[in-house]
Coordinates of C-alpha atoms and ligand atoms in Angstrom, one line a residue:
M187 CA 129.1 62.0 94.8
L188 CA 132.4 62.2 92.8
A189 CA 132.8 65.9 93.8
T190 CA 132.3 65.0 97.5
H191 CA 135.0 62.3 97.3
T192 CA 137.4 64.7 95.6
L193 CA 136.8 67.4 98.2
N194 CA 137.5 64.9 101.0
W195 CA 140.7 63.8 99.5
Q196 CA 141.7 67.4 99.0
K197 CA 141.1 68.0 102.7
I198 CA 143.1 64.9 103.7
F199 CA 146.0 65.8 101.5
A200 CA 145.9 69.4 102.8
R201 CA 146.1 68.2 106.4
F202 CA 148.9 65.8 105.6
F203 CA 151.0 68.4 103.9
N204 CA 150.4 70.9 106.8
L205 CA 151.7 68.3 109.2
V206 CA 154.7 67.3 107.1
L207 CA 155.6 70.6 105.5
P208 CA 155.4 73.6 107.9
Q209 CA 154.2 76.9 106.3
A210 CA 155.5 80.4 106.6
C211 CA 153.9 83.2 108.5
P212 CA 153.0 85.7 105.7
I213 CA 154.5 88.6 107.7
C214 CA 157.8 87.5 109.3
Q215 CA 158.2 84.2 107.3
S216 CA 158.8 82.2 110.5
F217 CA 157.5 78.6 110.4
V218 CA 153.9 77.9 111.5
T219 CA 152.1 74.6 111.6
G220 CA 149.0 75.8 109.6
A221 CA 148.1 78.6 107.2
G222 CA 148.0 81.8 109.3
L223 CA 150.1 84.2 111.3
C224 CA 152.7 83.2 113.9
S225 CA 151.8 84.1 117.5
N226 CA 154.1 87.1 117.6
C227 CA 152.6 88.8 114.5
W228 CA 149.1 87.9 115.7
H229 CA 149.8 89.5 119.1
D230 CA 150.7 92.8 117.4
L231 CA 147.4 93.2 115.6
R232 CA 144.5 95.1 117.2
P233 CA 141.1 93.4 116.4
I234 CA 138.1 95.7 116.6
A235 CA 135.6 94.4 119.2
E236 CA 132.5 95.8 120.8
P237 CA 131.7 98.4 121.8
C238 CA 131.8 100.1 118.4
C239 CA 129.5 102.5 116.5
A240 CA 126.5 100.6 115.2
A241 CA 126.7 102.5 111.9
C242 CA 130.4 102.9 110.9
G243 CA 132.1 100.4 113.2
R244 CA 134.4 102.9 114.8
P245 CA 135.6 101.6 118.2
L246 CA 134.0 103.4 121.1
V247 CA 135.5 103.9 124.5
Y248 CA 132.3 102.8 126.2
A249 CA 128.9 101.5 125.1
M250 CA 126.5 104.4 124.6
L251 CA 122.7 104.4 124.6
D252 CA 122.3 105.0 120.9
S253 CA 125.6 103.3 120.1
L254 CA 126.5 105.9 117.4
C255 CA 129.7 107.9 117.2
A256 CA 129.6 111.6 117.0
P257 CA 130.3 111.9 113.2
C258 CA 127.5 109.4 112.4
L259 CA 125.1 111.3 114.6
I260 CA 125.9 114.5 112.8
K261 CA 126.0 113.1 109.3
P262 CA 124.4 109.6 108.9
L263 CA 126.0 107.3 106.3
P264 CA 124.0 105.9 103.4
L265 CA 125.2 102.5 104.4
L266 CA 123.2 100.3 106.9
R267 CA 126.4 99.4 108.7
I268 CA 130.2 99.2 108.2
R269 CA 132.3 96.6 110.1
A270 CA 136.1 96.3 110.2
G271 CA 138.1 93.4 111.5
Y272 CA 141.3 95.3 112.6
C273 CA 142.7 98.7 113.2
Y274 CA 144.8 100.0 110.3
D275 CA 148.2 100.4 111.9
A276 CA 151.8 99.4 111.5
A277 CA 151.0 95.7 112.3
S278 CA 148.0 95.3 109.9
R279 CA 149.9 97.3 107.2
Q280 CA 152.5 94.5 107.1
L281 CA 149.7 92.2 105.7
I282 CA 147.8 94.7 103.7
L283 CA 150.6 96.5 101.8
P284 CA 152.2 93.4 100.3
F285 CA 148.7 92.0 99.5
K286 CA 147.8 95.2 97.7
H287 CA 151.1 96.2 96.0
A288 CA 153.5 93.3 95.9
D289 CA 151.5 90.5 94.1
R290 CA 151.0 88.6 97.4
I291 CA 147.6 87.3 96.6
D292 CA 148.6 84.2 98.6
I293 CA 147.7 86.3 101.7
A294 CA 144.0 86.4 100.7
P295 CA 143.1 83.1 102.3
V296 CA 144.8 84.1 105.6
M297 CA 143.1 87.5 105.7
A298 CA 139.8 85.9 104.7
A299 CA 140.1 83.4 107.6
M300 CA 140.9 86.3 110.0
L301 CA 137.8 88.1 108.8
A302 CA 135.5 85.1 108.6
P303 CA 133.6 85.5 112.0
I304 CA 132.5 89.0 111.2
F305 CA 131.8 88.1 107.5
K306 CA 129.5 85.3 108.5
Q307 CA 127.5 87.6 110.7
L308 CA 127.0 90.1 107.8
A309 CA 126.7 87.5 105.0
H310 CA 123.6 85.9 106.4
K311 CA 121.8 89.2 106.2
A312 CA 123.0 89.9 102.6
D313 CA 122.3 88.5 99.2
I314 CA 125.2 89.7 97.1
A315 CA 128.9 90.5 98.0
I316 CA 130.5 93.1 95.8
P317 CA 134.2 94.0 96.1
V318 CA 135.1 97.7 95.7
P319 CA 136.3 97.8 92.0
L320 CA 139.5 99.2 90.7
H321 CA 139.6 101.4 87.6
A322 CA 140.5 99.4 84.5
R323 CA 143.8 101.2 84.1
R324 CA 144.9 100.4 87.6
Y325 CA 143.6 96.8 87.3
I326 CA 145.8 96.3 84.2
K327 CA 148.8 97.7 86.0
R328 CA 148.3 95.7 89.2
R329 CA 146.8 92.6 87.4
Y330 CA 144.4 91.9 90.2
N331 CA 142.0 93.6 92.5
Q332 CA 143.0 92.8 96.1
S333 CA 139.4 93.5 97.4
A334 CA 138.0 91.0 94.9
E335 CA 140.5 88.4 95.9
L336 CA 139.5 88.8 99.6
A337 CA 135.8 88.8 98.7
R338 CA 136.2 85.7 96.5
W339 CA 137.9 83.7 99.3
L340 CA 135.3 84.9 101.9
C341 CA 132.4 83.9 99.7
Q342 CA 133.8 80.6 98.4
H343 CA 135.1 79.3 101.8
H344 CA 133.1 81.2 104.5
G345 CA 130.0 82.5 102.8
G346 CA 127.1 80.1 102.7
R347 CA 124.6 81.2 100.2
I348 CA 125.8 84.8 99.5
E349 CA 126.6 85.4 95.8
F350 CA 130.1 86.8 94.9
A351 CA 129.3 89.4 92.2
P352 CA 132.2 91.6 91.1
Q353 CA 130.6 92.1 87.7
Y354 CA 127.9 94.6 88.7
L355 CA 129.9 97.6 89.8
L356 CA 132.5 99.6 87.8
R357 CA 134.9 102.3 88.8
T358 CA 134.5 104.7 85.8
K359 CA 136.7 107.6 87.1
A360 CA 140.5 107.0 87.4
T361 CA 140.9 108.7 90.8
P362 CA 144.4 109.6 92.0
S363 CA 145.7 107.9 95.2
M364 CA 144.0 109.5 98.2
A365 CA 147.0 109.2 100.6
G366 CA 147.3 112.4 102.6
M367 CA 144.0 113.9 101.4
T368 CA 141.5 115.5 103.8
K369 CA 138.0 113.9 104.2
F370 CA 136.5 116.7 102.0
R371 CA 139.1 116.1 99.2
R372 CA 138.5 112.3 99.4
E373 CA 134.7 112.8 99.0
Q374 CA 135.3 115.1 96.0
N375 CA 137.8 112.6 94.6
V376 CA 135.5 109.6 94.5
R377 CA 132.2 111.5 93.8
R378 CA 130.5 109.8 90.8
A379 CA 133.5 107.6 90.4
F380 CA 131.4 104.4 90.2
A381 CA 128.7 103.1 87.9
I382 CA 126.5 100.1 87.4
A383 CA 128.1 97.9 84.8
H384 CA 125.2 97.4 82.4
P385 CA 121.4 97.9 82.4
E386 CA 120.7 94.2 83.1
A387 CA 122.7 94.5 86.3
K388 CA 120.1 96.9 87.7
A389 CA 117.5 94.2 87.5
C390 CA 119.9 91.8 89.4
L391 CA 120.5 94.5 92.1
A392 CA 116.8 95.6 92.6
G393 CA 115.7 95.2 96.2
K394 CA 118.9 93.1 97.1
N395 CA 120.9 93.5 100.3
I396 CA 124.4 94.2 99.2
L397 CA 127.6 93.6 101.2
L398 CA 130.6 95.7 99.9
I399 CA 134.0 94.3 100.6
D400 CA 137.3 96.3 100.7
D401 CA 140.7 96.0 102.3
V402 CA 141.0 99.3 104.0
M403 CA 138.7 102.1 105.1
T404 CA 140.1 105.6 105.8
T405 CA 137.2 108.1 106.0
G406 CA 134.5 105.9 104.3
A407 CA 134.3 108.2 101.2
T408 CA 134.8 105.3 98.8
L409 CA 132.3 103.1 100.4
T410 CA 129.8 106.0 100.6
S411 CA 130.2 106.7 96.9
C412 CA 129.7 102.9 96.0
A413 CA 126.7 102.7 98.3
R414 CA 125.0 105.8 96.7
T415 CA 125.5 104.3 93.2
L416 CA 124.0 100.9 94.3
L417 CA 121.1 102.5 96.2
K418 CA 120.3 104.7 93.2
A419 CA 120.2 101.6 91.0
G420 CA 117.6 100.1 93.3
A421 CA 119.5 98.0 95.9
G422 CA 117.5 97.4 99.0
S423 CA 120.4 98.1 101.4
V424 CA 124.1 98.4 101.4
S425 CA 126.5 97.3 104.2
A426 CA 130.3 97.0 104.1
L427 CA 133.0 94.9 105.5
V428 CA 136.7 96.0 105.5
F429 CA 139.7 94.1 106.7
A430 CA 141.0 97.2 108.6
R431 CA 140.0 100.8 109.2
V432 CA 141.7 103.9 110.4
V433 CA 140.6 104.7 113.9
Ligands
ZN272 ZN1 155.0 86.2 112.0
ZN273 ZN1 130.0 105.9 113.5

């Protein structure tokens, strides 16, 4: 009962301060009346909508009978499905790059709210949400994992019953940045880069439907490598949600 009252007061105060103190758009810093993007920055983003590939979420020009893009028909992914909220372009980079490289973890709630409708669709078919992990060395340098911050907000504020579980999957290989690499080089780079954290984690993952969460997908090599590790450990299925993807 006490917790419910506290939550209600928090909501009332939050609404009051939103009315009295306008907030800043996280991209252009212009004033907005609630947490989120201003209309100009929102207009520049390209949300990914249907029709898209049923497997990898790539936008399709028109709906096809089997709803699969050519790369997925040729080489099926080990993931059940991948969904992305937005195209990775100049507009979405203005959110993602500061979030990833400039300590702007205050952007996490905004990005989580923007991704919430797709997350809710995927979350009710999944048991566990796992953010794509950083290698320990990169984590110490950056001091946070942007994918974990996004996943934490999604699970805590938009997730229902899904469990936020960053503790099961580790990145054991310190891979160099993949910017500019070909698809083949990316696959080689992240091959066997992930591992299950400890033997007990295997028991927690057995038969579970996993939802991987990441900020950006380029070729899908990282998600594929994570999925193979989780499936090998006994996971029932692996899907993924990313904020933006290269199209
Ligand atoms: Zn703006
Ligand atoms: Zn596809």
